[in-house]
Structures are given as structure tokens and as C-alpha cells.
XYZ file of C-alpha atoms in Angstrom:
557
model
C 0.000 0.000 0.000
C 1.380 3.440 -0.937
C 1.490 6.272 1.581
C -0.059 9.690 0.950
C 3.096 11.159 -0.589
C 3.414 8.197 -2.939
C -0.207 8.534 -4.047
C 0.127 12.291 -4.720
C 3.618 12.136 -6.261
C 2.152 13.068 -9.669
C 1.700 16.646 -8.359
C 5.455 17.189 -8.226
C 7.402 18.993 -5.487
C 7.548 22.664 -6.550
C 4.790 23.525 -8.978
C 2.642 26.684 -9.021
C 0.273 25.158 -6.443
C 3.060 24.437 -3.952
C 4.645 27.859 -4.509
C 1.318 29.569 -3.865
C 0.701 27.629 -0.641
C 4.306 28.160 0.507
C 4.289 31.936 0.122
C 0.728 32.581 1.300
C 1.119 30.509 4.458
C 4.514 32.113 5.115
C 2.985 35.563 4.564
C 0.234 34.757 7.087
C 3.015 34.536 9.710
C 4.112 38.171 9.190
C 1.525 39.691 11.624
C 2.802 37.314 14.304
C 6.237 38.938 14.026
C 5.064 42.369 15.103
C 2.255 41.216 17.416
C 4.520 39.010 19.504
C 7.002 41.784 20.310
C 4.800 44.889 20.021
C 4.966 45.251 23.809
C 8.525 46.575 23.321
C 7.004 49.886 22.190
C 3.487 49.659 23.622
C 4.971 49.413 27.135
C 7.989 51.634 26.564
C 9.014 53.473 29.732
C 10.301 57.000 28.977
C 12.322 59.067 31.422
C 10.116 60.528 34.131
C 10.181 62.574 37.313
C 7.730 63.615 40.003
C 5.298 66.357 39.066
C 5.507 69.566 41.104
C 2.019 71.083 40.808
C 1.586 74.710 39.794
C -0.706 75.219 42.786
C 2.361 74.970 45.075
C 3.530 78.392 43.782
C 7.195 77.408 43.813
C 9.849 79.802 42.579
C 11.890 78.866 39.518
C 14.845 77.930 41.716
C 12.779 75.536 43.833
C 11.089 74.067 40.769
C 14.541 73.154 39.442
C 15.793 71.880 42.804
C 12.608 70.136 43.966
C 13.659 66.708 42.679
C 16.560 64.893 44.422
C 19.549 63.886 42.310
C 20.576 60.228 42.156
C 22.798 57.947 40.115
C 20.912 55.684 37.674
C 22.698 53.375 35.254
C 26.020 55.058 35.992
C 24.628 58.543 35.300
C 23.482 61.228 37.696
C 20.032 62.661 37.081
C 16.765 63.643 38.757
C 15.083 60.916 40.770
C 12.302 59.086 38.952
C 10.252 58.211 42.016
C 11.028 60.698 44.819
C 10.711 64.420 45.437
C 11.433 66.693 48.365
C 8.440 67.170 50.609
C 6.193 69.637 48.806
C 5.053 71.425 51.971
C 8.659 72.204 52.890
C 9.469 73.402 49.372
C 6.462 75.740 49.388
C 7.518 77.135 52.770
C 11.123 77.767 51.681
C 9.956 79.348 48.426
C 7.508 81.658 50.225
C 10.270 82.789 52.600
C 12.600 83.596 49.698
C 15.256 81.068 50.726
C 17.611 79.742 48.063
C 18.303 75.999 47.572
C 21.897 75.007 48.288
C 22.799 78.424 49.762
C 20.226 78.853 52.526
C 18.952 75.274 52.673
C 20.999 72.053 52.730
C 19.088 69.823 50.267
C 20.644 66.623 51.616
C 18.865 67.196 54.929
C 15.390 67.642 53.428
C 12.686 65.045 53.907
C 11.597 63.199 50.757
C 8.261 61.765 49.675
C 6.727 59.746 46.845
C 5.285 61.288 43.685
C 1.922 62.131 45.227
C 0.859 64.337 42.296
C 1.840 61.972 39.496
C 4.713 62.166 37.039
C 6.047 64.207 34.163
C 7.176 62.046 31.229
C 9.693 62.818 28.526
C 8.031 63.019 25.099
C 11.310 62.684 23.225
C 10.922 58.955 22.445
C 7.204 58.232 22.861
C 4.140 60.411 22.742
C 2.247 57.915 24.888
C 2.547 54.295 26.010
C 0.557 52.145 28.411
C 3.216 53.094 30.991
C 2.473 56.824 30.684
C -1.272 56.207 30.283
C -1.670 54.279 33.540
C 1.496 55.373 35.385
C 3.157 51.949 35.455
C 6.277 53.306 37.153
C 7.905 53.298 40.581
C 5.711 51.205 42.917
C 3.751 49.912 39.912
C 6.708 49.310 37.599
C 6.248 45.525 38.011
C 3.103 45.748 35.909
C 4.979 46.467 32.664
C 6.964 43.171 32.605
C 3.864 41.364 33.884
C 1.991 42.616 30.814
C 4.551 40.929 28.549
C 4.474 37.789 30.691
C 0.683 37.628 30.450
C 0.922 37.667 26.664
C 3.225 34.643 26.864
C 0.816 33.009 29.326
C -1.737 33.287 26.513
C 0.801 31.724 24.168
C 1.226 28.855 26.635
C -2.543 28.317 26.889
C -2.883 28.524 23.110
C -0.183 25.890 22.721
C -2.257 23.502 24.807
C -5.456 23.892 22.809
C -4.309 24.710 19.268
C -3.360 21.160 18.335
C -6.557 19.679 19.716
C -8.940 22.109 18.040
C -6.956 21.848 14.790
C -7.304 18.058 14.841
C -11.028 18.337 15.513
C -12.170 21.203 13.275
C -9.503 21.258 10.558
C -6.341 23.212 9.901
C -7.857 25.851 7.648
C -10.823 26.736 9.878
C -8.634 27.030 12.956
C -6.030 29.074 11.051
C -8.522 31.731 10.018
C -10.588 31.617 13.214
C -7.511 32.234 15.367
C -6.321 34.948 12.975
C -9.693 36.551 13.662
C -9.166 36.189 17.411
C -5.727 37.777 17.196
C -6.906 40.657 15.002
C -10.243 41.207 16.758
C -8.938 41.279 20.317
C -5.960 43.431 19.296
C -8.499 45.890 17.934
C -10.404 45.814 21.244
C -7.153 46.571 23.086
C -7.072 49.939 21.339
C -10.104 50.936 23.430
C -8.764 49.652 26.762
C -9.788 51.834 29.691
C -7.442 50.271 32.254
C -4.263 48.240 32.519
C -6.285 45.270 33.734
C -8.510 45.340 30.648
C -5.503 45.666 28.342
C -3.719 42.730 30.006
C -6.705 40.361 29.914
C -7.187 41.077 26.209
C -3.461 40.576 25.672
C -3.724 37.037 27.070
C -6.398 36.235 24.465
C -4.282 37.820 21.708
C -1.407 35.541 22.762
C -3.680 32.508 22.528
C -4.764 33.488 19.016
C -1.225 34.309 17.895
C 0.322 30.929 18.694
C -2.764 29.022 17.524
C -2.706 30.478 14.009
C 1.088 30.077 13.903
C 0.796 26.363 14.721
C -2.142 25.900 12.322
C -0.212 27.507 9.443
C 2.870 25.467 10.305
C 0.935 22.170 10.326
C -1.063 23.042 7.213
C 2.133 23.763 5.288
C 3.867 20.574 6.409
C 0.851 18.479 5.413
C 0.282 20.026 1.982
C 3.883 20.475 0.826
C 6.169 17.632 -0.282
C 9.101 16.369 1.757
C 11.819 18.547 0.169
C 9.826 21.791 0.189
C 8.438 21.029 3.651
C 11.922 21.205 5.159
C 12.579 24.644 3.653
C 9.106 25.847 4.715
C 9.661 24.803 8.329
C 13.150 26.270 8.673
C 13.363 29.262 6.331
C 9.858 30.115 5.116
C 8.094 30.456 8.450
C 11.090 31.872 10.341
C 12.159 34.496 7.816
C 8.625 35.791 7.279
C 8.287 36.028 11.082
C 11.508 38.079 11.068
C 10.071 40.313 8.319
C 7.091 41.044 10.566
C 9.508 41.779 13.407
C 11.408 44.223 11.140
C 8.189 46.078 10.344
C 7.486 46.694 14.044
C 10.117 49.436 14.641
C 9.179 51.001 11.289
C 5.543 51.366 12.384
C 6.579 52.480 15.878
C 8.990 55.142 14.555
C 6.270 56.943 12.616
C 3.430 56.317 15.092
C 4.461 57.357 18.610
C 1.003 57.051 20.246
C 0.380 53.530 21.580
C -3.308 53.342 20.617
C -2.682 54.427 17.023
C 0.342 52.126 16.828
C -1.695 49.147 18.029
C -4.409 49.989 15.512
C -1.832 50.169 12.704
C -0.406 46.785 13.746
C -3.892 45.258 13.865
C -5.188 46.324 10.455
C -2.758 44.188 8.354
C -4.513 41.137 9.781
C -7.500 42.037 7.606
C -5.352 41.448 4.510
C -5.398 37.738 5.336
C -9.177 37.492 4.882
C -9.033 36.961 1.066
C -6.664 34.030 1.632
C -9.672 31.974 2.764
C -10.621 31.510 -0.886
C -7.076 30.602 -1.937
C -5.520 28.413 0.783
C -6.997 24.894 0.743
C -7.760 22.574 3.631
C -5.227 19.843 4.351
C -6.067 16.776 2.213
C -4.345 14.609 4.815
C -6.677 15.865 7.525
C -9.739 15.409 5.305
C -8.736 11.786 4.649
C -8.244 11.180 8.373
C -11.826 12.391 8.851
C -13.166 10.124 6.104
C -13.870 13.067 3.755
C -12.014 11.487 0.844
C -14.060 13.125 -1.890
C -13.225 16.630 -0.656
C -9.539 15.690 -0.494
C -9.650 14.428 -4.090
C -11.254 17.691 -5.279
C -8.405 19.700 -3.722
C -5.740 17.435 -5.218
C -7.331 17.535 -8.688
C -7.425 21.354 -8.526
C -3.754 21.309 -7.527
C -2.942 19.019 -10.455
C -4.774 21.384 -12.810
C -2.836 24.364 -11.391
C 0.450 22.484 -11.870
C -0.490 21.424 -15.392
C -0.386 17.699 -14.564
C -2.954 14.994 -15.147
C -4.432 13.269 -12.118
C -5.245 9.527 -12.326
C -8.886 8.515 -12.559
C -8.727 7.010 -9.063
C -6.408 8.804 -6.638
C -7.276 7.012 -3.414
C -8.169 3.342 -3.531
C -11.129 2.789 -1.134
C -9.752 -0.589 -0.046
C -6.350 0.898 0.840
C -7.977 3.753 2.738
C -10.074 1.319 4.720
C -6.966 -0.687 5.553
C -5.095 2.473 6.560
C -7.840 3.783 8.844
C -8.443 0.379 10.417
C -4.845 0.048 11.588
C -4.568 0.529 15.343
C -1.460 1.936 16.866
C -0.228 1.409 20.381
C -1.153 4.402 22.508
C 1.445 6.238 24.538
C 1.121 8.772 27.343
C 3.188 11.667 28.634
C 4.651 9.280 31.252
C 6.530 7.516 28.463
C 8.800 10.580 28.278
C 10.306 9.505 31.618
C 9.822 5.720 31.393
C 13.464 4.698 30.894
C 16.646 6.224 32.248
C 17.781 7.308 28.786
C 14.580 9.034 27.654
C 14.231 10.590 31.098
C 17.611 12.324 30.758
C 16.831 13.392 27.193
C 13.532 14.899 28.358
C 15.079 16.716 31.340
C 17.917 18.139 29.253
C 15.578 19.135 26.410
C 13.267 20.976 28.810
C 16.189 22.894 30.349
C 17.748 23.723 26.961
C 14.488 24.936 25.425
C 13.636 27.058 28.463
C 17.030 28.802 28.619
C 17.140 29.433 24.852
C 13.681 30.995 25.065
C 14.730 33.198 27.997
C 17.727 34.411 25.968
C 15.814 34.986 22.733
C 12.884 36.909 24.200
C 15.011 38.594 26.860
C 17.299 40.122 24.230
C 14.336 40.998 21.993
C 12.494 42.803 24.796
C 15.647 44.577 25.995
C 16.334 46.552 22.806
C 14.852 49.862 24.115
C 17.346 49.733 26.995
C 20.409 49.631 24.726
C 22.452 52.749 24.005
C 21.439 54.650 20.901
C 18.143 54.843 19.058
C 15.544 52.349 20.355
C 13.950 51.982 16.913
C 17.245 51.271 15.138
C 18.251 48.780 17.825
C 14.950 46.931 17.496
C 15.339 46.835 13.714
C 18.887 45.449 14.033
C 17.614 42.812 16.457
C 15.108 41.722 13.802
C 17.524 41.880 10.852
C 20.122 39.700 12.611
C 17.574 36.875 12.713
C 17.637 36.399 8.922
C 21.330 35.366 8.675
C 20.882 33.391 11.912
C 18.139 31.265 10.322
C 20.136 30.832 7.115
C 23.274 29.774 9.023
C 21.193 27.345 11.082
C 19.812 25.820 7.878
C 23.341 25.425 6.448
C 24.597 23.854 9.678
C 21.679 21.419 9.745
C 22.452 20.360 6.186
C 26.156 19.766 6.624
C 27.341 19.458 10.238
C 26.560 17.408 13.370
C 23.648 18.734 15.428
C 25.323 18.581 18.824
C 28.399 20.607 17.914
C 26.430 23.058 15.755
C 24.022 23.893 18.560
C 26.723 23.974 21.242
C 28.810 26.350 19.101
C 25.816 28.660 18.567
C 25.066 28.664 22.304
C 28.707 29.278 23.262
C 28.869 32.190 20.809
C 25.630 33.694 22.134
C 26.527 33.214 25.793
C 30.169 34.295 25.709
C 29.565 37.591 23.897
C 26.825 38.457 26.401
C 29.289 37.870 29.240
C 31.856 40.134 27.523
C 29.448 43.105 27.475
C 30.241 44.008 31.095
C 33.927 44.398 30.127
C 33.255 46.989 27.412
C 34.279 50.560 28.398
C 31.247 52.848 28.958
C 32.137 55.101 26.012
C 32.188 52.250 23.441
C 28.412 52.040 22.998
C 28.610 50.686 19.450
C 30.737 47.734 20.572
C 28.164 46.883 23.253
C 25.381 46.879 20.666
C 27.441 44.687 18.313
C 28.000 42.158 21.114
C 24.282 42.100 21.961
C 23.434 41.470 18.308
C 26.038 38.681 18.108
C 24.454 37.170 21.201
C 21.034 37.380 19.561
C 22.496 35.784 16.416
C 23.860 32.791 18.321
C 20.752 32.228 20.418
C 18.423 32.592 17.402
C 20.479 30.043 15.440
C 20.305 27.586 18.330
C 16.527 28.136 18.577
C 16.181 27.086 14.938
C 18.458 24.055 15.362
C 16.864 22.769 18.568
C 13.500 22.089 16.860
C 15.077 19.627 14.439
C 17.518 18.167 16.960
C 14.791 17.418 19.514
C 12.551 15.815 16.883
C 15.400 13.520 15.841
C 16.225 12.434 19.399
C 12.716 11.254 20.296
C 11.284 8.055 18.784
C 8.277 8.137 16.460
C 5.878 6.793 19.089
C 6.386 9.835 21.391
C 7.984 12.397 19.054
C 5.040 14.806 19.084
C 4.763 14.599 22.861
C 8.508 15.085 23.301
C 8.682 18.157 21.087
C 5.431 19.413 22.649
C 6.778 19.094 26.201
C 9.968 20.912 25.182
C 7.904 23.614 23.507
C 5.908 24.058 26.725
C 9.215 24.613 28.535
C 10.125 27.328 26.025
C 6.786 29.059 26.761
C 7.671 29.085 30.450
C 11.016 30.601 29.496
C 9.278 33.349 27.526
C 7.036 34.093 30.534
C 10.136 34.540 32.708
C 12.104 36.588 30.144
C 10.523 40.028 30.889
C 11.754 39.764 34.473
C 15.326 39.172 33.310
C 15.005 42.499 31.480
C 13.402 44.041 34.594
C 16.558 43.230 36.588
C 18.370 45.777 34.425
C 16.721 48.513 36.497
C 18.900 47.424 39.431
C 22.097 46.596 37.529
C 22.488 47.330 33.825
C 24.687 44.270 33.214
C 22.814 41.778 35.403
C 20.442 40.550 32.623
C 23.419 39.900 30.308
C 25.400 38.132 33.032
C 22.468 35.851 33.870
C 21.441 35.145 30.267
C 25.059 34.696 29.165
C 25.930 32.324 32.018
C 22.806 30.211 31.542
C 23.360 30.057 27.774
C 26.976 28.868 28.180
C 25.875 26.225 30.695
C 23.193 25.113 28.250
C 25.846 24.793 25.547
C 27.855 22.519 27.846
C 24.722 20.480 28.591
C 24.122 20.048 24.854
C 27.428 18.189 24.501
C 26.048 15.353 26.639
C 23.185 14.697 24.204
C 23.654 11.952 21.584
C 24.465 12.908 17.979
C 21.559 12.376 15.568
C 23.017 13.685 12.295
C 22.964 10.959 9.634
C 21.528 8.428 12.080
C 18.305 6.446 11.583
C 15.262 8.085 13.151
C 14.246 5.901 16.119
C 10.760 4.399 15.978
C 10.602 2.949 19.511
C 11.930 4.043 22.896
C 14.383 1.143 22.846
C 15.917 2.400 19.576
C 16.739 5.845 20.968
C 20.324 7.088 20.827
C 22.109 6.957 24.170
C 22.919 9.961 26.363
C 26.646 10.435 26.936
C 27.994 9.232 30.274
C 25.025 7.114 31.373
C 25.509 3.471 32.276
C 22.997 1.013 30.868
C 22.150 -2.577 31.572
C 22.531 -4.343 28.250
C 20.173 -7.238 27.633
C 20.879 -10.085 25.245
C 18.174 -8.723 22.952
C 19.711 -5.262 22.815
C 23.139 -6.814 22.129
C 21.690 -8.716 19.229
C 19.959 -5.625 17.842
C 23.146 -3.607 18.185
C 25.133 -6.280 16.381
C 22.613 -6.431 13.556
C 22.743 -2.652 13.161
C 26.541 -2.738 12.911
C 26.363 -5.394 10.198
C 23.667 -3.652 8.148
C 23.314 0.021 9.081
C 20.326 1.874 7.623
C 20.900 5.588 7.403
C 17.883 7.865 7.068
C 18.784 11.458 6.282
C 15.295 12.810 5.811
C 15.872 15.404 8.526
C 19.492 16.103 7.661
C 18.351 18.893 5.314
């Protein structure tokens, strides 16, 4: 009996139909690029200081001296969260006393910003930080907003696969695009931080759900060769294009509500794709809707200028295929044996730390020296060569050393940032971008590497569990950036150290390049340094494999 790809081989690999599906599905990922990281500008925190109300009738001298001076980030400037007690200032001003000459400012009592804040308009006209005063005692709310988006991504990851399997790839793709676009639009009219954050959770759920649906739809429609390029370059580079558009929009639109509206409207451009992108024939067959699948395939054949056979799917073969029962496996199988348990633990740690580094560096761009918009654009641009290099490495070099090298590069340059002299701002930015390059490359490699390590019977669960770990990493990442308020280099020291340790951990994983993909847990490659009890059966299998090795390079790009 032929498999699906054998039956549909007459369509070819790269005809007009496949090109159309490839580029339209990749293009549908573009809004995800700027939605996922829009919080960089929506929650931008400009310089601020306590407001001294006009009703206090302070003299010009006391207006200038009313805010204590303090050192922030190695620079002295007015305090962001404290002022001298207003009652005292008004008294001194009314008596004609001069600050510094008649009054020792260091002895004055201080108080919080009881009358609000004055914000610099140099970088942003308005953000959710200036709208709802998410500074000082409430400054924890800004990173929490980003974390809540990633909580939505985590929740969406749980449900997207299930609803896609039940209702179809195409319906879920466009429904979740609607959720992402619709709830982003509602965010524009948020009246409170709480309302904005709740809606942001739902946007996160829609964002990851349509990403996964597009990813699955492309892998099921496209042939083996094109599928590999779609998964590694198509989806990733179009995501990076969306990321590049974000600072461009933000540069010209400095008001957060108008910016969010501008980022939401491109989602409407995806509506016409409903009449162009087909449903997955594989999914239709799995649901017994063979006739609909045949209609799609015949249309594809017509588009490609090929002739479809009179009977594409033999009813007897389909019945045999659907009647086959496979052994069921549970999440507990990911820790059943010593070997798979170590692979699972290491994969979870590696995915989580890579995600912390990737999103931490992406969210930290406004805090770099220089123009925040240029830095964000550079952070997006560096992803394109990172994905291309990752693809080249996956094609030609061992997985373990490729990923370890990328992680060592990313981690070491982040650790070097603290050694850069304060006046060499450009060098610091270059090192941050090199760190982003290394971590982004490793993020692209780890998807393939993890899929190759797990056996067929639990591969989806293994990659899914690792992906869940990466979502937890993304939830934590805003707080790594938040630590920069206490020490400018602390986020880089933490992310760099963890990334280097992850690179070391990677070296203990087995090498999968050019090796047969395991089908059962017993066939898995062994983790370095673990001792195993070898049964007579496993000795015999090992001996047979040495005598007649079967190399499957389907994932060796």
C-alpha cells in the first residue's frame, strides 16, 4: 500500500500550487512577528520625574531643585520616584530662601510622587506606561503585561493542536487569525491596565494558535523537500520580516493606541486568503472526507499542469489504513526509561534557557544605548542570517556541535558586554546582536535536533513538552530584562551564564546527524555518560545494526 506522498507524487514537489501555498502561508506569519514583540514599544518606559504642581507656587529655583539627584545606570540625574516634601518646598519658596545656599538639600525630607509624574516626550508620545502610570511602585506591571501575553501563548499551545485536529487546519487558522486581530483591535479601546492585560492574554492565545495551524497546514500540503525549507526558512524568515516592520511602524506612530491599531489592520489582509488556501487533504482523509480531499488534489494538479489519475485514493487501501490501530502512549513515556528521562530533562532545560535568551534580548532593545527603533530593527535583521546559518549547519554538520557552538557564541559575547568601556556604545550593541544571532540560530536548530532524538511513538509529545518549557522561558524573560533597572549588566550576566551552561549540557546529548530516526523508545540514541544494563536482545539488535546500518537522512536537510 502506498502512503499519501506516494499517491500524490504526480503533483510534483515545486509547482505553481506548492509555490502559492508556501508563500501565502509564510505571509500569514508576518503579523505574528510584530504582534509578539509589540509590547517593546506599547509598554515603553520613557524618562520621568515627580510632578511639582503649579498650585504649590514654587519659585523657579525651587522648581529646578525640587527633585533629588541620584545615580541611575552610571549617570546622575533627577530621581524618577522621589521628590522633596512639597510642603517644605512651598515654605522655603515663600520665605525667599535659596536651595543650596540657605537650605541644605541633603537634609530635606523626601516623599513619593503624590501628584503623578512628568514624562519625557522625546521617544514616545504615549505608552501604556504613561497612560496608567506603570512606574515606581507599579513598575512591576509592565513586565507582567509581557508575561501575560506569553501566558496566553502557553494556553494557546495547549489547545491549538486539539482544536486543529477536531475542526480542521484551515478553519482554525482563520478563526484564530480573527481572534488575534479582533482582540488586538479591542485593546485599542482599553480603559485600564487590567482590561488591556486580559485582552493581551487572548491575543497571545490566538497568535500561537494560528502560527501552529499555518505550520501544520504547510507541512501536510507540501512535499518532503519543500516542507523542510518551509519549516526552517519560510516560516522563520517571514516572522523576522514582521519583526522588522514593528520598529518602522513604531517610529512613525508614537502614540500607543494608534500604533496598536496600525499593527492590527494588516490582519485584515489575510481574509481573502480563505478563498485561496486549501484545507489539508491529509486531515480530510483522516476524517473520512475522501471526496473533498480528491477535489483539492485535482485542482492542484490542474494548477500544476499535470494529469491526475482517474482514481487517486483506492477505497480498499484507505479502509486498511484507517483500520490500523497503533499502540497508545502517554506523557509518562517521556520519563519511562533512564535514557529518555535524561533526554527529556535536558531538552526541557535547553528549550527554556534558549527561550529566555531569545525573548530577553528581543524585549531589551529599548534599553540599549542609541536609538531604540534602530536597535529593534537590528535585532530583527540579525535573525535572517541566523536562520540561514542554522539551515546550512543542519544540512552539513553534526547537530550537537552546531548547537553547542551557537550557544557558546551567544553566551560568551553576552558575558563580555560588562567588560566593554562605557564610552564604546557601538561595541556593546554589536555584542548584543552577536548574542542574539547565536541564540536565534540555536533556537532554529533545537527544533530539528529534539525531533530527531525522540522516537516516532512519542515524538510529538517530546517536542510538545519541550515547547511548553520554552513558553515558560518566555514568561520569565521580561523579568530578566526588569533586573536591568537594578544593575544594567545583570540581565546579560544571567542570560550569558545560563546560555553557556546550556551549551555545555548540549554536549552530553547523543548525535543524531545521519543516524536512523528511532521508531521505539528502545531504539533511541544513548545519552553520553550514562551506564545502561545491556540485555541479550539489545546486544543482538546492536550487532545487527553494525552489520547492516540503515541511514535515514530525511531530517538532515
